[in-house]
Coordinates of C-alpha atoms in Angstrom, one line a residue:
M91 CA -154.1 143.9 81.6
S92 CA -155.6 144.4 84.6
G93 CA -155.1 141.9 87.4
P94 CA -157.5 139.7 89.3
S95 CA -158.8 142.3 91.2
G96 CA -159.2 144.9 87.8
K97 CA -157.1 146.7 89.2
P98 CA -154.2 148.1 87.0
F99 CA -152.1 146.2 89.4
D100 CA -152.0 142.8 91.2
I101 CA -150.8 143.0 94.1
S102 CA -151.9 141.1 96.7
K103 CA -153.9 142.0 100.3
R104 CA -152.0 139.1 101.5
L105 CA -148.4 141.3 101.5
V106 CA -149.1 145.4 101.8
W107 CA -150.7 142.7 105.5
K108 CA -147.5 140.8 105.8
A109 CA -145.0 144.3 105.3
W110 CA -147.7 146.2 108.3
K111 CA -146.4 143.2 110.1
Q112 CA -142.7 143.8 109.4
V113 CA -143.4 148.2 110.1
K114 CA -145.1 147.1 112.9
A115 CA -142.3 145.0 114.3
N116 CA -139.9 147.8 113.9
K117 CA -140.9 150.4 115.7
G118 CA -140.0 153.7 115.0
A119 CA -141.5 157.1 115.0
A120 CA -144.4 158.8 113.3
G121 CA -143.9 160.6 110.0
V122 CA -144.9 164.2 108.3
D123 CA -148.4 163.6 109.9
G124 CA -148.2 162.8 113.4
V125 CA -149.8 159.2 112.8
S126 CA -148.0 156.6 115.5
I127 CA -147.8 153.3 115.0
E128 CA -150.1 153.1 118.3
E129 CA -152.6 155.1 115.6
F130 CA -152.0 154.1 112.9
E131 CA -153.0 150.6 113.8
A132 CA -156.3 152.2 115.4
D133 CA -158.2 151.7 112.3
L134 CA -155.4 149.6 110.6
E135 CA -158.1 147.2 108.4
N136 CA -158.9 150.9 107.1
N137 CA -155.7 152.3 106.5
L138 CA -154.9 148.8 104.6
F139 CA -157.2 148.9 102.5
K140 CA -156.5 152.0 101.5
I141 CA -152.7 151.5 101.1
W142 CA -153.7 148.7 99.1
N143 CA -156.8 150.0 97.0
R144 CA -153.9 153.1 96.1
M145 CA -151.1 150.7 94.7
S146 CA -153.2 149.0 92.7
S147 CA -155.0 151.6 91.5
G148 CA -151.7 153.3 90.4
T149 CA -152.7 156.0 92.4
F150 CA -150.5 156.2 96.0
F151 CA -148.5 158.9 95.5
P152 CA -145.9 159.4 98.8
P153 CA -146.5 162.9 101.1
P154 CA -143.1 164.7 102.3
V155 CA -140.6 162.7 103.8
R156 CA -139.5 163.9 107.7
A157 CA -136.1 164.6 108.1
V158 CA -134.1 164.5 111.3
E159 CA -131.2 165.3 112.9
I160 CA -129.1 161.9 114.3
P161 CA -126.0 162.3 116.1
K162 CA -122.6 160.9 114.7
A163 CA -120.1 159.5 117.2
A164 CA -117.2 161.4 115.2
G165 CA -119.3 164.6 115.3
G166 CA -121.4 166.2 114.0
T167 CA -125.1 165.1 112.0
R168 CA -126.4 162.5 110.1
I169 CA -130.1 163.8 108.6
L170 CA -132.9 160.8 108.3
G171 CA -135.2 160.6 106.2
V172 CA -138.9 159.4 108.5
P173 CA -141.7 158.4 105.8
T174 CA -145.1 158.1 107.3
I175 CA -146.4 155.2 108.4
G176 CA -148.6 154.6 105.6
D177 CA -145.6 155.6 103.2
R178 CA -143.2 152.6 104.9
V179 CA -145.8 149.8 104.0
A180 CA -146.4 150.4 100.8
Q181 CA -142.6 151.4 99.9
T182 CA -142.1 147.6 102.1
V183 CA -145.4 146.1 100.3
A184 CA -141.6 147.4 97.0
A185 CA -139.1 145.9 99.1
L186 CA -140.7 142.5 99.2
T187 CA -141.8 141.8 96.3
L188 CA -137.8 143.5 94.7
E189 CA -136.6 140.9 97.2
P190 CA -136.9 137.4 96.0
R191 CA -135.5 139.2 92.6
T192 CA -132.7 140.8 94.3
E193 CA -130.7 138.4 96.4
S194 CA -130.7 136.2 93.5
I195 CA -128.2 137.7 92.0
F196 CA -126.9 139.8 94.7
H197 CA -122.7 139.0 95.7
D198 CA -121.9 136.8 98.6
D199 CA -119.4 138.9 99.2
S200 CA -122.4 142.4 100.3
Y201 CA -123.4 142.0 103.6
G202 CA -125.2 145.5 103.9
Y203 CA -129.3 145.0 104.8
R204 CA -129.6 141.2 103.6
P205 CA -131.7 138.2 105.0
G206 CA -128.8 136.8 107.6
R207 CA -126.7 139.1 106.7
G208 CA -124.7 141.3 108.8
A209 CA -122.0 143.7 109.7
L210 CA -120.0 141.2 111.9
D211 CA -120.2 138.8 109.0
A212 CA -118.3 141.3 107.2
V213 CA -115.6 141.9 109.5
A214 CA -115.2 138.4 110.2
R215 CA -114.6 137.6 106.5
C216 CA -112.2 141.4 106.2
R217 CA -110.1 139.8 109.2
E218 CA -110.3 135.5 107.6
R219 CA -108.7 137.1 104.6
C220 CA -106.1 139.6 105.6
W221 CA -104.4 136.7 106.4
S222 CA -102.9 136.0 102.7
K223 CA -103.4 139.7 101.6
S224 CA -100.8 142.2 102.0
W225 CA -103.1 145.4 102.1
V226 CA -106.5 146.1 102.5
I227 CA -107.9 149.1 100.7
D228 CA -111.0 151.2 102.6
L229 CA -113.1 152.5 100.5
D230 CA -116.5 154.8 102.0
V231 CA -118.5 156.4 99.7
R232 CA -119.1 159.8 101.2
K233 CA -122.6 160.8 100.8
F234 CA -123.9 158.0 99.3
F235 CA -128.1 158.3 100.4
D236 CA -128.2 162.1 99.1
S237 CA -125.9 161.7 95.9
V238 CA -126.8 159.2 94.2
A239 CA -128.5 160.2 90.4
W240 CA -132.2 158.9 90.1
D241 CA -132.0 157.7 86.7
L242 CA -129.4 155.4 87.7
M243 CA -131.3 153.8 90.6
V244 CA -134.0 153.5 88.1
K245 CA -132.6 151.9 85.6
A246 CA -131.1 149.1 87.6
V247 CA -135.0 148.7 89.3
E248 CA -136.2 148.3 85.6
A249 CA -133.7 145.6 85.0
N250 CA -135.4 143.9 87.8
V251 CA -138.3 143.6 87.2
T252 CA -141.4 141.7 85.6
H253 CA -144.2 143.1 83.6
E254 CA -146.0 142.2 85.8
Q255 CA -144.3 144.3 88.6
R256 CA -143.8 147.4 86.5
W257 CA -145.9 149.5 89.4
I258 CA -142.8 148.9 91.5
V259 CA -140.7 151.7 89.2
L260 CA -143.9 153.8 89.1
Y261 CA -143.9 154.1 93.0
V262 CA -140.4 153.9 93.0
R263 CA -139.8 157.5 90.3
R264 CA -142.0 158.4 93.3
W265 CA -140.1 158.1 96.4
L266 CA -137.2 159.3 95.5
A267 CA -138.8 163.4 94.3
A268 CA -140.6 162.9 97.3
P269 CA -139.4 166.0 99.0
I270 CA -138.2 166.3 102.3
R271 CA -139.4 168.1 105.9
T272 CA -136.7 170.0 107.9
P273 CA -136.9 170.3 111.6
E274 CA -137.0 173.7 110.9
G275 CA -140.6 173.1 108.6
R276 CA -139.4 173.9 105.8
V277 CA -140.5 171.8 102.2
V278 CA -137.2 171.0 100.0
E279 CA -137.8 169.7 96.9
R280 CA -134.5 167.4 95.6
D281 CA -133.0 166.4 92.6
R282 CA -131.1 162.9 93.6
G283 CA -130.7 160.6 96.2
T284 CA -133.0 158.1 99.1
P285 CA -133.1 159.3 102.1
Q286 CA -131.5 157.6 104.7
G287 CA -133.9 155.2 106.6
S288 CA -136.9 154.9 104.9
A289 CA -137.3 151.6 104.1
I290 CA -137.1 150.6 100.4
S291 CA -133.7 152.7 100.3
P292 CA -131.8 149.6 101.9
V293 CA -132.7 146.9 98.5
L294 CA -132.4 150.2 96.6
A295 CA -128.9 151.1 97.8
N296 CA -127.8 147.4 96.8
L297 CA -129.1 147.4 93.5
F298 CA -127.4 150.5 93.1
M299 CA -123.6 149.5 94.4
H300 CA -124.4 145.9 93.0
Y301 CA -124.0 147.4 89.3
A302 CA -121.9 150.2 90.0
F303 CA -118.8 148.3 92.2
D304 CA -120.0 144.8 92.8
S305 CA -120.9 143.4 88.7
W306 CA -117.7 145.9 87.9
L307 CA -115.4 145.2 90.6
E308 CA -115.8 140.8 89.4
R309 CA -115.8 140.8 86.2
E310 CA -112.4 143.3 85.8
F311 CA -110.5 141.5 88.8
P312 CA -111.8 138.3 89.5
T313 CA -108.6 137.7 91.7
V314 CA -110.0 140.8 94.2
E315 CA -111.1 139.7 97.3
F316 CA -113.9 142.7 98.7
E317 CA -116.1 142.8 101.9
R318 CA -118.9 145.7 100.9
Y319 CA -121.8 146.9 103.8
A320 CA -123.6 149.1 102.0
D321 CA -121.7 152.6 100.7
L322 CA -118.4 151.0 102.3
C323 CA -116.4 148.5 100.6
R324 CA -113.1 146.4 101.8
N325 CA -111.4 145.3 99.3
N326 CA -107.9 142.8 99.6
W327 CA -105.0 142.2 97.6
Y328 CA -101.4 142.7 97.0
L329 CA -99.1 145.4 96.7
H330 CA -98.5 145.7 93.9
A331 CA -101.9 145.9 92.6
V332 CA -103.4 148.8 95.1
P333 CA -102.6 152.2 93.3
E334 CA -104.2 151.0 90.1
L335 CA -107.0 149.3 91.9
L336 CA -108.3 152.3 94.4
A337 CA -108.2 154.7 91.2
L338 CA -110.3 152.6 88.9
A339 CA -112.5 152.3 92.1
A340 CA -113.2 155.5 92.8
S341 CA -113.0 157.5 89.2
R342 CA -116.1 154.6 88.4
L343 CA -118.0 154.9 91.5
E344 CA -117.0 159.5 91.4
N345 CA -117.4 159.8 87.0
A346 CA -119.2 157.7 85.7
F347 CA -122.7 157.3 88.7
G348 CA -121.2 160.3 90.7
V349 CA -120.8 159.2 94.0
P350 CA -117.7 160.8 95.5
V351 CA -115.5 158.0 97.3

């Protein structure tokens, strides 16, 4: 069944405009097409119409993501993905559509990439809880954005969209599978992970960790208090239970969900 526009998917032009405003406010570099925000804006009406038309028709296909090496404070580099401006707008359309649902289910102690929350809120909450708990367990999911399994990510998205929003699943599959163009110019296909730095990755990462960690911990260890910022977790607990929790959490994330701790 088609939407009011006669297209297979009912995506409003107003939402595409809102997504563009957010992308513009976030600034950022050009993607593989070399088109800057200023250049995209020079033909804005036509560019936004093409995004809306293709997304509504099911014919939007993301181009490769430009890989950029960013130095780490502790040494080494991390790879960030830079989608094209148009792709960032399309991803933001999906993220804005998902956000009302995901915000209604996310745990109160999930702080990363969420409206009105940040790293300092997580630190303050952890500091407050440290006064009443003997130990803090620090869990860091290694290379989360490189290793997360696509099928589990898609399953998490499918559980949180309506029939009318099924287009999100279609495009999430395409965004996950979009190849990476390295700084040397090679186009590399991937079979897992989601590029860190893309507009859709934060909500996908939080959705994955909601099921893989937050909900599990709340269900199996209701007395454990925790703070999670994306793939970084702090668990506040008592001394006698620390080894058990650490082993179970690491085993669950590594064996059941394929992300190393």
